[in-house]
Amino acid sequence: MNEKPCSFGTESELRDGQGESVSAGHSSLYPDNSALMAFRGIPISELKNHGFLQALTTETNGWQPGVVNPEVLRAQEEWEVVDTIHPDTGVFSFHPESGVSSQQPGQLVSFSEALQHFQTVDLSSFKKRIQPTVRRTGLAALRHCLFGPPKLHQGLREERDLVLTIAQCGLDSQDPMHGRVLQTIYKKLTGSKFDCALHGDHWEDLGFQGANPATDLRGAGFLALLHLLYLVMDSKTLLMAQEIFRLSHHHVQQFPFCVMSVNITRIAIQALREECLSRECNRRQKVIPVVNSFYAATFLHLAREWRTQQRTISDSGFVLKDLEVLAKKSPKRLLKTLDAYLARVSKGQASLLGAPKCSGSQGPHSKDLTFTGVCDLQSHSLESAGLI
């Protein structure tokens, strides 16, 4: 601890004087390692800047380097693969001949940009599969006609069909926009500045049930990812997304965040098809913003219910079933609750979900328990939802 700071001369002095003595006296340096010990703790950048590394590796007085350690060679080869690193932006550039992808991390994508992508690509093959409304016959049709919600205005039906068509689209790993959406969700939830692989265990940390997010989109398609994108890219709902994400990692009340979100999207799809959202869509003269808000409001209600009622993953099936009934019956009430929440967020209030209560014991990990979603409930099969 009492070592004196090391001072360096100029690079030319080191080359002409000290550098020469270092290279010329190499045979005497290695036996006692005294010179090497003197350089311990000195940053490599300083040695490089003052010419020591050049002096140690230059052929001086006819000296030729001996056998180089294979590990050193491997380390040098791996380091040379990396071309540049930009810490502020998290951008890595790689030599293409190395076999490592040379693509730089993609920019975050907004919800409107992703939506525009689906508005411009050909979705005709997916549109053929949709059933815009639930088919009713007999007394059910009569009751819905007399006492049910109003029909969606004619001018809004194309927008509704686009929502349902996107729900038919799966995750395409070959589509750059699909990858950007996934990467954006990952970065916003984890705070990472770097891209990640489209397959891997890291997706389980976000609340998917496996290494491939595509396998968890059953019944909701890419609309489930668009809803997550909306949640994390809208400044008004980002706080809510982060709070629910933290709740999903609670040691007792944990649940798979993304899988739960997919189930909320399924509820939103069914509510749209059953015309539960038609009144609000007609009032706003929009469909997509209403569906987004309904999704966020339903997720917020679930999170509060989950925390206050001490729910665990074993309750998921029944919680989602009750939530679907409530959401379809009182969409206006849920939307008002969301508006109140967002108003408090705009005033700079802290956590609105509150800290989840702890039961004191360590709960089992969510991977060890079975998550029951909307599609697993007998009363809400995919066939009745018109999604298969």
PDB file of N, CA, C and O in Angstrom, residues 245-311:
ATOM      1  N   PHE A 245     -44.187  -5.536 -13.692  1.00  0.00           N
ATOM      2  CA  PHE A 245     -43.047  -6.422 -13.935  1.00  0.00           C
ATOM      3  C   PHE A 245     -42.339  -6.751 -12.622  1.00  0.00           C
ATOM      4  O   PHE A 245     -41.940  -7.896 -12.388  1.00  0.00           O
ATOM      5  N   ARG A 246     -42.169  -5.760 -11.753  1.00  0.00           N
ATOM      6  CA  ARG A 246     -41.554  -6.009 -10.442  1.00  0.00           C
ATOM      7  C   ARG A 246     -42.431  -6.930  -9.597  1.00  0.00           C
ATOM      8  O   ARG A 246     -41.929  -7.825  -8.914  1.00  0.00           O
ATOM      9  N   LEU A 247     -43.736  -6.701  -9.639  1.00  0.00           N
ATOM     10  CA  LEU A 247     -44.646  -7.566  -8.896  1.00  0.00           C
ATOM     11  C   LEU A 247     -44.542  -9.013  -9.378  1.00  0.00           C
ATOM     12  O   LEU A 247     -44.609  -9.953  -8.575  1.00  0.00           O
ATOM     13  N   SER A 248     -44.357  -9.194 -10.676  1.00  0.00           N
ATOM     14  CA  SER A 248     -44.271 -10.550 -11.234  1.00  0.00           C
ATOM     15  C   SER A 248     -43.041 -11.299 -10.745  1.00  0.00           C
ATOM     16  O   SER A 248     -42.976 -12.523 -10.865  1.00  0.00           O
ATOM     17  N   HIS A 249     -42.050 -10.575 -10.181  1.00  0.00           N
ATOM     18  CA  HIS A 249     -40.850 -11.203  -9.655  1.00  0.00           C
ATOM     19  C   HIS A 249     -40.859 -11.296  -8.127  1.00  0.00           C
ATOM     20  O   HIS A 249     -39.841 -11.635  -7.524  1.00  0.00           O
ATOM     21  N   HIS A 250     -42.006 -11.003  -7.529  1.00  0.00           N
ATOM     22  CA  HIS A 250     -42.108 -11.120  -6.072  1.00  0.00           C
ATOM     23  C   HIS A 250     -41.859 -12.565  -5.649  1.00  0.00           C
ATOM     24  O   HIS A 250     -42.269 -13.496  -6.341  1.00  0.00           O
ATOM     25  N   HIS A 251     -41.186 -12.756  -4.515  1.00  0.00           N
ATOM     26  CA  HIS A 251     -40.749 -14.106  -4.156  1.00  0.00           C
ATOM     27  C   HIS A 251     -41.905 -15.040  -3.813  1.00  0.00           C
ATOM     28  O   HIS A 251     -41.742 -16.260  -3.825  1.00  0.00           O
ATOM     29  N   VAL A 252     -43.093 -14.499  -3.529  1.00  0.00           N
ATOM     30  CA  VAL A 252     -44.254 -15.341  -3.242  1.00  0.00           C
ATOM     31  C   VAL A 252     -45.319 -15.193  -4.322  1.00  0.00           C
ATOM     32  O   VAL A 252     -45.879 -16.175  -4.797  1.00  0.00           O
ATOM     33  N   GLN A 253     -45.583 -13.952  -4.736  1.00  0.00           N
ATOM     34  CA  GLN A 253     -46.675 -13.690  -5.674  1.00  0.00           C
ATOM     35  C   GLN A 253     -46.210 -13.627  -7.125  1.00  0.00           C
ATOM     36  O   GLN A 253     -46.913 -13.084  -7.978  1.00  0.00           O
ATOM     37  N   GLN A 254     -45.090 -14.191  -7.418  1.00  0.00           N
ATOM     38  CA  GLN A 254     -44.544 -14.135  -8.775  1.00  0.00           C
ATOM     39  C   GLN A 254     -45.481 -14.791  -9.784  1.00  0.00           C
ATOM     40  O   GLN A 254     -46.263 -15.695  -9.472  1.00  0.00           O
ATOM     41  N   PHE A 255     -45.395 -14.311 -11.021  1.00  0.00           N
ATOM     42  CA  PHE A 255     -46.141 -14.903 -12.129  1.00  0.00           C
ATOM     43  C   PHE A 255     -45.407 -14.576 -13.417  1.00  0.00           C
ATOM     44  O   PHE A 255     -44.613 -13.622 -13.455  1.00  0.00           O
ATOM     45  N   PRO A 256     -45.616 -15.330 -14.482  1.00  0.00           N
ATOM     46  CA  PRO A 256     -44.940 -15.044 -15.762  1.00  0.00           C
ATOM     47  C   PRO A 256     -45.532 -13.807 -16.415  1.00  0.00           C
ATOM     48  O   PRO A 256     -46.639 -13.837 -16.950  1.00  0.00           O
ATOM     49  N   PHE A 257     -44.804 -12.722 -16.379  1.00  0.00           N
ATOM     50  CA  PHE A 257     -45.316 -11.417 -16.805  1.00  0.00           C
ATOM     51  C   PHE A 257     -45.828 -11.440 -18.241  1.00  0.00           C
ATOM     52  O   PHE A 257     -46.960 -11.006 -18.515  1.00  0.00           O
ATOM     53  N   CYS A 258     -45.009 -11.894 -19.180  1.00  0.00           N
ATOM     54  CA  CYS A 258     -45.401 -11.844 -20.588  1.00  0.00           C
ATOM     55  C   CYS A 258     -46.547 -12.805 -20.900  1.00  0.00           C
ATOM     56  O   CYS A 258     -47.428 -12.478 -21.707  1.00  0.00           O
ATOM     57  N   VAL A 259     -46.550 -13.957 -20.283  1.00  0.00           N
ATOM     58  CA  VAL A 259     -47.645 -14.895 -20.500  1.00  0.00           C
ATOM     59  C   VAL A 259     -48.950 -14.317 -19.954  1.00  0.00           C
ATOM     60  O   VAL A 259     -50.015 -14.447 -20.568  1.00  0.00           O
ATOM     61  N   MET A 260     -48.872 -13.657 -18.812  1.00  0.00           N
ATOM     62  CA  MET A 260     -50.061 -13.008 -18.262  1.00  0.00           C
ATOM     63  C   MET A 260     -50.537 -11.918 -19.217  1.00  0.00           C
ATOM     64  O   MET A 260     -51.752 -11.773 -19.456  1.00  0.00           O
ATOM     65  N   SER A 261     -49.613 -11.167 -19.775  1.00  0.00           N
ATOM     66  CA  SER A 261     -49.978 -10.123 -20.730  1.00  0.00           C
ATOM     67  C   SER A 261     -50.664 -10.709 -21.960  1.00  0.00           C
ATOM     68  O   SER A 261     -51.630 -10.128 -22.476  1.00  0.00           O
ATOM     69  N   VAL A 262     -50.179 -11.835 -22.434  1.00  0.00           N
ATOM     70  CA  VAL A 262     -50.811 -12.491 -23.586  1.00  0.00           C
ATOM     71  C   VAL A 262     -52.257 -12.838 -23.259  1.00  0.00           C
ATOM     72  O   VAL A 262     -53.162 -12.678 -24.098  1.00  0.00           O
ATOM     73  N   ASN A 263     -52.508 -13.295 -22.038  1.00  0.00           N
ATOM     74  CA  ASN A 263     -53.874 -13.624 -21.641  1.00  0.00           C
ATOM     75  C   ASN A 263     -54.761 -12.389 -21.572  1.00  0.00           C
ATOM     76  O   ASN A 263     -55.951 -12.452 -21.895  1.00  0.00           O
ATOM     77  N   ILE A 264     -54.198 -11.258 -21.171  1.00  0.00           N
ATOM     78  CA  ILE A 264     -54.962 -10.015 -21.167  1.00  0.00           C
ATOM     79  C   ILE A 264     -55.317  -9.617 -22.599  1.00  0.00           C
ATOM     80  O   ILE A 264     -56.428  -9.139 -22.872  1.00  0.00           O
ATOM     81  N   THR A 265     -54.395  -9.830 -23.525  1.00  0.00           N
ATOM     82  CA  THR A 265     -54.675  -9.543 -24.935  1.00  0.00           C
ATOM     83  C   THR A 265     -55.795 -10.438 -25.444  1.00  0.00           C
ATOM     84  O   THR A 265     -56.661  -9.983 -26.212  1.00  0.00           O
ATOM     85  N   ARG A 266     -55.818 -11.681 -25.029  1.00  0.00           N
ATOM     86  CA  ARG A 266     -56.903 -12.585 -25.437  1.00  0.00           C
ATOM     87  C   ARG A 266     -58.256 -12.063 -24.963  1.00  0.00           C
ATOM     88  O   ARG A 266     -59.253 -12.124 -25.689  1.00  0.00           O
ATOM     89  N   ILE A 267     -58.285 -11.557 -23.739  1.00  0.00           N
ATOM     90  CA  ILE A 267     -59.530 -10.998 -23.208  1.00  0.00           C
ATOM     91  C   ILE A 267     -59.953  -9.788 -24.041  1.00  0.00           C
ATOM     92  O   ILE A 267     -61.141  -9.611 -24.361  1.00  0.00           O
ATOM     93  N   ALA A 268     -58.986  -8.948 -24.418  1.00  0.00           N
ATOM     94  CA  ALA A 268     -59.290  -7.769 -25.229  1.00  0.00           C
ATOM     95  C   ALA A 268     -59.832  -8.174 -26.597  1.00  0.00           C
ATOM     96  O   ALA A 268     -60.776  -7.543 -27.116  1.00  0.00           O
ATOM     97  N   ILE A 269     -59.270  -9.201 -27.195  1.00  0.00           N
ATOM     98  CA  ILE A 269     -59.742  -9.685 -28.498  1.00  0.00           C
ATOM     99  C   ILE A 269     -61.182 -10.156 -28.397  1.00  0.00           C
ATOM    100  O   ILE A 269     -62.041  -9.809 -29.229  1.00  0.00           O
ATOM    101  N   GLN A 270     -61.473 -10.939 -27.366  1.00  0.00           N
ATOM    102  CA  GLN A 270     -62.820 -11.460 -27.210  1.00  0.00           C
ATOM    103  C   GLN A 270     -63.817 -10.341 -26.917  1.00  0.00           C
ATOM    104  O   GLN A 270     -64.956 -10.364 -27.424  1.00  0.00           O
ATOM    105  N   ALA A 271     -63.418  -9.367 -26.123  1.00  0.00           N
ATOM    106  CA  ALA A 271     -64.307  -8.238 -25.829  1.00  0.00           C
ATOM    107  C   ALA A 271     -64.611  -7.447 -27.099  1.00  0.00           C
ATOM    108  O   ALA A 271     -65.743  -6.971 -27.299  1.00  0.00           O
ATOM    109  N   LEU A 272     -63.631  -7.306 -27.980  1.00  0.00           N
ATOM    110  CA  LEU A 272     -63.833  -6.607 -29.241  1.00  0.00           C
ATOM    111  C   LEU A 272     -64.795  -7.379 -30.130  1.00  0.00           C
ATOM    112  O   LEU A 272     -65.711  -6.791 -30.737  1.00  0.00           O
ATOM    113  N   ARG A 273     -64.621  -8.675 -30.206  1.00  0.00           N
ATOM    114  CA  ARG A 273     -65.483  -9.501 -31.057  1.00  0.00           C
ATOM    115  C   ARG A 273     -66.907  -9.576 -30.530  1.00  0.00           C
ATOM    116  O   ARG A 273     -67.859  -9.684 -31.312  1.00  0.00           O
ATOM    117  N   GLU A 274     -67.071  -9.520 -29.229  1.00  0.00           N
ATOM    118  CA  GLU A 274     -68.412  -9.568 -28.641  1.00  0.00           C
ATOM    119  C   GLU A 274     -69.054  -8.183 -28.572  1.00  0.00           C
ATOM    120  O   GLU A 274     -70.110  -8.013 -27.975  1.00  0.00           O
ATOM    121  N   GLU A 275     -68.381  -7.195 -29.184  1.00  0.00           N
ATOM    122  CA  GLU A 275     -68.899  -5.824 -29.297  1.00  0.00           C
ATOM    123  C   GLU A 275     -69.019  -5.113 -27.950  1.00  0.00           C
ATOM    124  O   GLU A 275     -69.748  -4.131 -27.816  1.00  0.00           O
ATOM    125  N   CYS A 276     -68.265  -5.603 -26.956  1.00  0.00           N
ATOM    126  CA  CYS A 276     -68.269  -4.955 -25.648  1.00  0.00           C
ATOM    127  C   CYS A 276     -67.596  -3.590 -25.687  1.00  0.00           C
ATOM    128  O   CYS A 276     -67.841  -2.750 -24.818  1.00  0.00           O
ATOM    129  N   LEU A 277     -66.743  -3.383 -26.676  1.00  0.00           N
ATOM    130  CA  LEU A 277     -66.013  -2.127 -26.794  1.00  0.00           C
ATOM    131  C   LEU A 277     -66.599  -1.206 -27.860  1.00  0.00           C
ATOM    132  O   LEU A 277     -66.075  -0.113 -28.091  1.00  0.00           O
ATOM    133  N   SER A 278     -67.668  -1.629 -28.495  1.00  0.00           N
ATOM    134  CA  SER A 278     -68.220  -0.864 -29.616  1.00  0.00           C
ATOM    135  C   SER A 278     -68.690   0.516 -29.195  1.00  0.00           C
ATOM    136  O   SER A 278     -68.485   1.506 -29.919  1.00  0.00           O
ATOM    137  N   ARG A 279     -69.330   0.615 -28.043  1.00  0.00           N
ATOM    138  CA  ARG A 279     -69.848   1.908 -27.603  1.00  0.00           C
ATOM    139  C   ARG A 279     -68.705   2.924 -27.447  1.00  0.00           C
ATOM    140  O   ARG A 279     -68.804   4.067 -27.899  1.00  0.00           O
ATOM    141  N   GLU A 280     -67.615   2.498 -26.797  1.00  0.00           N
ATOM    142  CA  GLU A 280     -66.480   3.392 -26.589  1.00  0.00           C
ATOM    143  C   GLU A 280     -65.773   3.687 -27.911  1.00  0.00           C
ATOM    144  O   GLU A 280     -65.311   4.811 -28.138  1.00  0.00           O
ATOM    145  N   CYS A 281     -65.671   2.690 -28.784  1.00  0.00           N
ATOM    146  CA  CYS A 281     -65.049   2.912 -30.096  1.00  0.00           C
ATOM    147  C   CYS A 281     -65.864   3.916 -30.907  1.00  0.00           C
ATOM    148  O   CYS A 281     -65.297   4.804 -31.570  1.00  0.00           O
ATOM    149  N   ASN A 282     -67.186   3.779 -30.876  1.00  0.00           N
ATOM    150  CA  ASN A 282     -68.046   4.711 -31.602  1.00  0.00           C
ATOM    151  C   ASN A 282     -67.911   6.126 -31.039  1.00  0.00           C
ATOM    152  O   ASN A 282     -67.922   7.110 -31.785  1.00  0.00           O
ATOM    153  N   ARG A 283     -67.777   6.232 -29.728  1.00  0.00           N
ATOM    154  CA  ARG A 283     -67.665   7.543 -29.093  1.00  0.00           C
ATOM    155  C   ARG A 283     -66.356   8.232 -29.483  1.00  0.00           C
ATOM    156  O   ARG A 283     -66.337   9.418 -29.782  1.00  0.00           O
ATOM    157  N   ARG A 284     -65.264   7.469 -29.504  1.00  0.00           N
ATOM    158  CA  ARG A 284     -63.956   8.051 -29.851  1.00  0.00           C
ATOM    159  C   ARG A 284     -63.695   8.040 -31.347  1.00  0.00           C
ATOM    160  O   ARG A 284     -62.743   8.658 -31.804  1.00  0.00           O
ATOM    161  N   GLN A 285     -64.511   7.311 -32.084  1.00  0.00           N
ATOM    162  CA  GLN A 285     -64.308   7.150 -33.517  1.00  0.00           C
ATOM    163  C   GLN A 285     -62.946   6.522 -33.838  1.00  0.00           C
ATOM    164  O   GLN A 285     -62.326   6.834 -34.853  1.00  0.00           O
ATOM    165  N   LYS A 286     -62.509   5.637 -32.961  1.00  0.00           N
ATOM    166  CA  LYS A 286     -61.263   4.897 -33.135  1.00  0.00           C
ATOM    167  C   LYS A 286     -61.425   3.521 -32.510  1.00  0.00           C
ATOM    168  O   LYS A 286     -62.202   3.340 -31.570  1.00  0.00           O
ATOM    169  N   VAL A 287     -60.636   2.575 -33.012  1.00  0.00           N
ATOM    170  CA  VAL A 287     -60.688   1.211 -32.474  1.00  0.00           C
ATOM    171  C   VAL A 287     -59.377   0.856 -31.768  1.00  0.00           C
ATOM    172  O   VAL A 287     -59.395   0.417 -30.610  1.00  0.00           O
ATOM    173  N   ILE A 288     -58.259   1.032 -32.448  1.00  0.00           N
ATOM    174  CA  ILE A 288     -56.978   0.601 -31.900  1.00  0.00           C
ATOM    175  C   ILE A 288     -56.648   1.289 -30.574  1.00  0.00           C
ATOM    176  O   ILE A 288     -56.264   0.608 -29.607  1.00  0.00           O
ATOM    177  N   PRO A 289     -56.797   2.612 -30.446  1.00  0.00           N
ATOM    178  CA  PRO A 289     -56.527   3.240 -29.147  1.00  0.00           C
ATOM    179  C   PRO A 289     -57.438   2.733 -28.035  1.00  0.00           C
ATOM    180  O   PRO A 289     -57.006   2.618 -26.881  1.00  0.00           O
ATOM    181  N   VAL A 290     -58.684   2.420 -28.362  1.00  0.00           N
ATOM    182  CA  VAL A 290     -59.617   1.896 -27.357  1.00  0.00           C
ATOM    183  C   VAL A 290     -59.176   0.504 -26.903  1.00  0.00           C
ATOM    184  O   VAL A 290     -59.169   0.194 -25.707  1.00  0.00           O
ATOM    185  N   VAL A 291     -58.800  -0.327 -27.869  1.00  0.00           N
ATOM    186  CA  VAL A 291     -58.355  -1.685 -27.526  1.00  0.00           C
ATOM    187  C   VAL A 291     -57.086  -1.626 -26.690  1.00  0.00           C
ATOM    188  O   VAL A 291     -56.934  -2.375 -25.712  1.00  0.00           O
ATOM    189  N   ASN A 292     -56.164  -0.731 -27.040  1.00  0.00           N
ATOM    190  CA  ASN A 292     -54.936  -0.570 -26.258  1.00  0.00           C
ATOM    191  C   ASN A 292     -55.244  -0.144 -24.826  1.00  0.00           C
ATOM    192  O   ASN A 292     -54.680  -0.690 -23.867  1.00  0.00           O
ATOM    193  N   SER A 293     -56.102   0.846 -24.680  1.00  0.00           N
ATOM    194  CA  SER A 293     -56.453   1.336 -23.346  1.00  0.00           C
ATOM    195  C   SER A 293     -57.179   0.262 -22.538  1.00  0.00           C
ATOM    196  O   SER A 293     -56.949   0.117 -21.334  1.00  0.00           O
ATOM    197  N   PHE A 294     -58.044  -0.472 -23.203  1.00  0.00           N
ATOM    198  CA  PHE A 294     -58.765  -1.557 -22.522  1.00  0.00           C
ATOM    199  C   PHE A 294     -57.791  -2.622 -22.039  1.00  0.00           C
ATOM    200  O   PHE A 294     -57.917  -3.138 -20.925  1.00  0.00           O
ATOM    201  N   TYR A 295     -56.821  -2.955 -22.873  1.00  0.00           N
ATOM    202  CA  TYR A 295     -55.785  -3.917 -22.484  1.00  0.00           C
ATOM    203  C   TYR A 295     -55.030  -3.421 -21.255  1.00  0.00           C
ATOM    204  O   TYR A 295     -54.842  -4.156 -20.276  1.00  0.00           O
ATOM    205  N   ALA A 296     -54.580  -2.163 -21.286  1.00  0.00           N
ATOM    206  CA  ALA A 296     -53.820  -1.605 -20.168  1.00  0.00           C
ATOM    207  C   ALA A 296     -54.673  -1.543 -18.904  1.00  0.00           C
ATOM    208  O   ALA A 296     -54.197  -1.850 -17.807  1.00  0.00           O
ATOM    209  N   ALA A 297     -55.941  -1.144 -19.049  1.00  0.00           N
ATOM    210  CA  ALA A 297     -56.832  -1.039 -17.893  1.00  0.00           C
ATOM    211  C   ALA A 297     -57.082  -2.401 -17.264  1.00  0.00           C
ATOM    212  O   ALA A 297     -57.136  -2.543 -16.032  1.00  0.00           O
ATOM    213  N   THR A 298     -57.231  -3.415 -18.098  1.00  0.00           N
ATOM    214  CA  THR A 298     -57.466  -4.768 -17.593  1.00  0.00           C
ATOM    215  C   THR A 298     -56.234  -5.306 -16.889  1.00  0.00           C
ATOM    216  O   THR A 298     -56.329  -5.952 -15.839  1.00  0.00           O
ATOM    217  N   PHE A 299     -55.058  -5.029 -17.438  1.00  0.00           N
ATOM    218  CA  PHE A 299     -53.809  -5.461 -16.813  1.00  0.00           C
ATOM    219  C   PHE A 299     -53.614  -4.759 -15.469  1.00  0.00           C
ATOM    220  O   PHE A 299     -53.173  -5.366 -14.487  1.00  0.00           O
ATOM    221  N   LEU A 300     -53.953  -3.481 -15.404  1.00  0.00           N
ATOM    222  CA  LEU A 300     -53.837  -2.735 -14.155  1.00  0.00           C
ATOM    223  C   LEU A 300     -54.768  -3.315 -13.093  1.00  0.00           C
ATOM    224  O   LEU A 300     -54.369  -3.489 -11.932  1.00  0.00           O
ATOM    225  N   HIS A 301     -55.993  -3.627 -13.487  1.00  0.00           N
ATOM    226  CA  HIS A 301     -56.946  -4.212 -12.535  1.00  0.00           C
ATOM    227  C   HIS A 301     -56.443  -5.553 -12.021  1.00  0.00           C
ATOM    228  O   HIS A 301     -56.550  -5.850 -10.824  1.00  0.00           O
ATOM    229  N   LEU A 302     -55.906  -6.367 -12.927  1.00  0.00           N
ATOM    230  CA  LEU A 302     -55.377  -7.666 -12.505  1.00  0.00           C
ATOM    231  C   LEU A 302     -54.237  -7.495 -11.506  1.00  0.00           C
ATOM    232  O   LEU A 302     -54.162  -8.207 -10.504  1.00  0.00           O
ATOM    233  N   ALA A 303     -53.334  -6.543 -11.778  1.00  0.00           N
ATOM    234  CA  ALA A 303     -52.185  -6.346 -10.894  1.00  0.00           C
ATOM    235  C   ALA A 303     -52.632  -5.934  -9.496  1.00  0.00           C
ATOM    236  O   ALA A 303     -52.093  -6.413  -8.489  1.00  0.00           O
ATOM    237  N   ARG A 304     -53.596  -5.050  -9.429  1.00  0.00           N
ATOM    238  CA  ARG A 304     -54.092  -4.620  -8.118  1.00  0.00           C
ATOM    239  C   ARG A 304     -54.795  -5.761  -7.388  1.00  0.00           C
ATOM    240  O   ARG A 304     -54.629  -5.949  -6.190  1.00  0.00           O
ATOM    241  N   GLU A 305     -55.579  -6.505  -8.134  1.00  0.00           N
ATOM    242  CA  GLU A 305     -56.247  -7.670  -7.546  1.00  0.00           C
ATOM    243  C   GLU A 305     -55.216  -8.688  -7.062  1.00  0.00           C
ATOM    244  O   GLU A 305     -55.334  -9.263  -5.979  1.00  0.00           O
ATOM    245  N   TRP A 306     -54.202  -8.894  -7.855  1.00  0.00           N
ATOM    246  CA  TRP A 306     -53.158  -9.876  -7.536  1.00  0.00           C
ATOM    247  C   TRP A 306     -52.436  -9.503  -6.245  1.00  0.00           C
ATOM    248  O   TRP A 306     -52.176 -10.355  -5.398  1.00  0.00           O
ATOM    249  N   ARG A 307     -52.131  -8.209  -6.117  1.00  0.00           N
ATOM    250  CA  ARG A 307     -51.381  -7.761  -4.947  1.00  0.00           C
ATOM    251  C   ARG A 307     -52.253  -7.739  -3.692  1.00  0.00           C
ATOM    252  O   ARG A 307     -51.883  -8.292  -2.658  1.00  0.00           O
ATOM    253  N   THR A 308     -53.422  -7.102  -3.788  1.00  0.00           N
ATOM    254  CA  THR A 308     -54.237  -6.899  -2.591  1.00  0.00           C
ATOM    255  C   THR A 308     -54.870  -8.187  -2.074  1.00  0.00           C
ATOM    256  O   THR A 308     -55.054  -8.350  -0.870  1.00  0.00           O
ATOM    257  N   GLN A 309     -55.187  -9.107  -2.984  1.00  0.00           N
ATOM    258  CA  GLN A 309     -55.825 -10.363  -2.588  1.00  0.00           C
ATOM    259  C   GLN A 309     -54.826 -11.497  -2.390  1.00  0.00           C
ATOM    260  O   GLN A 309     -55.218 -12.653  -2.259  1.00  0.00           O
ATOM    261  N   GLN A 310     -53.540 -11.135  -2.398  1.00  0.00           N
ATOM    262  CA  GLN A 310     -52.483 -12.120  -2.142  1.00  0.00           C
ATOM    263  C   GLN A 310     -52.549 -13.322  -3.101  1.00  0.00           C
ATOM    264  O   GLN A 310     -52.422 -14.481  -2.693  1.00  0.00           O
ATOM    265  N   ARG A 311     -52.778 -13.030  -4.364  1.00  0.00           N
ATOM    266  CA  ARG A 311     -52.871 -14.103  -5.352  1.00  0.00           C
ATOM    267  C   ARG A 311     -51.493 -14.683  -5.638  1.00  0.00           C
ATOM    268  O   ARG A 311     -50.475 -13.992  -5.546  1.00  0.00           O
TER     269      ARG A 311
END
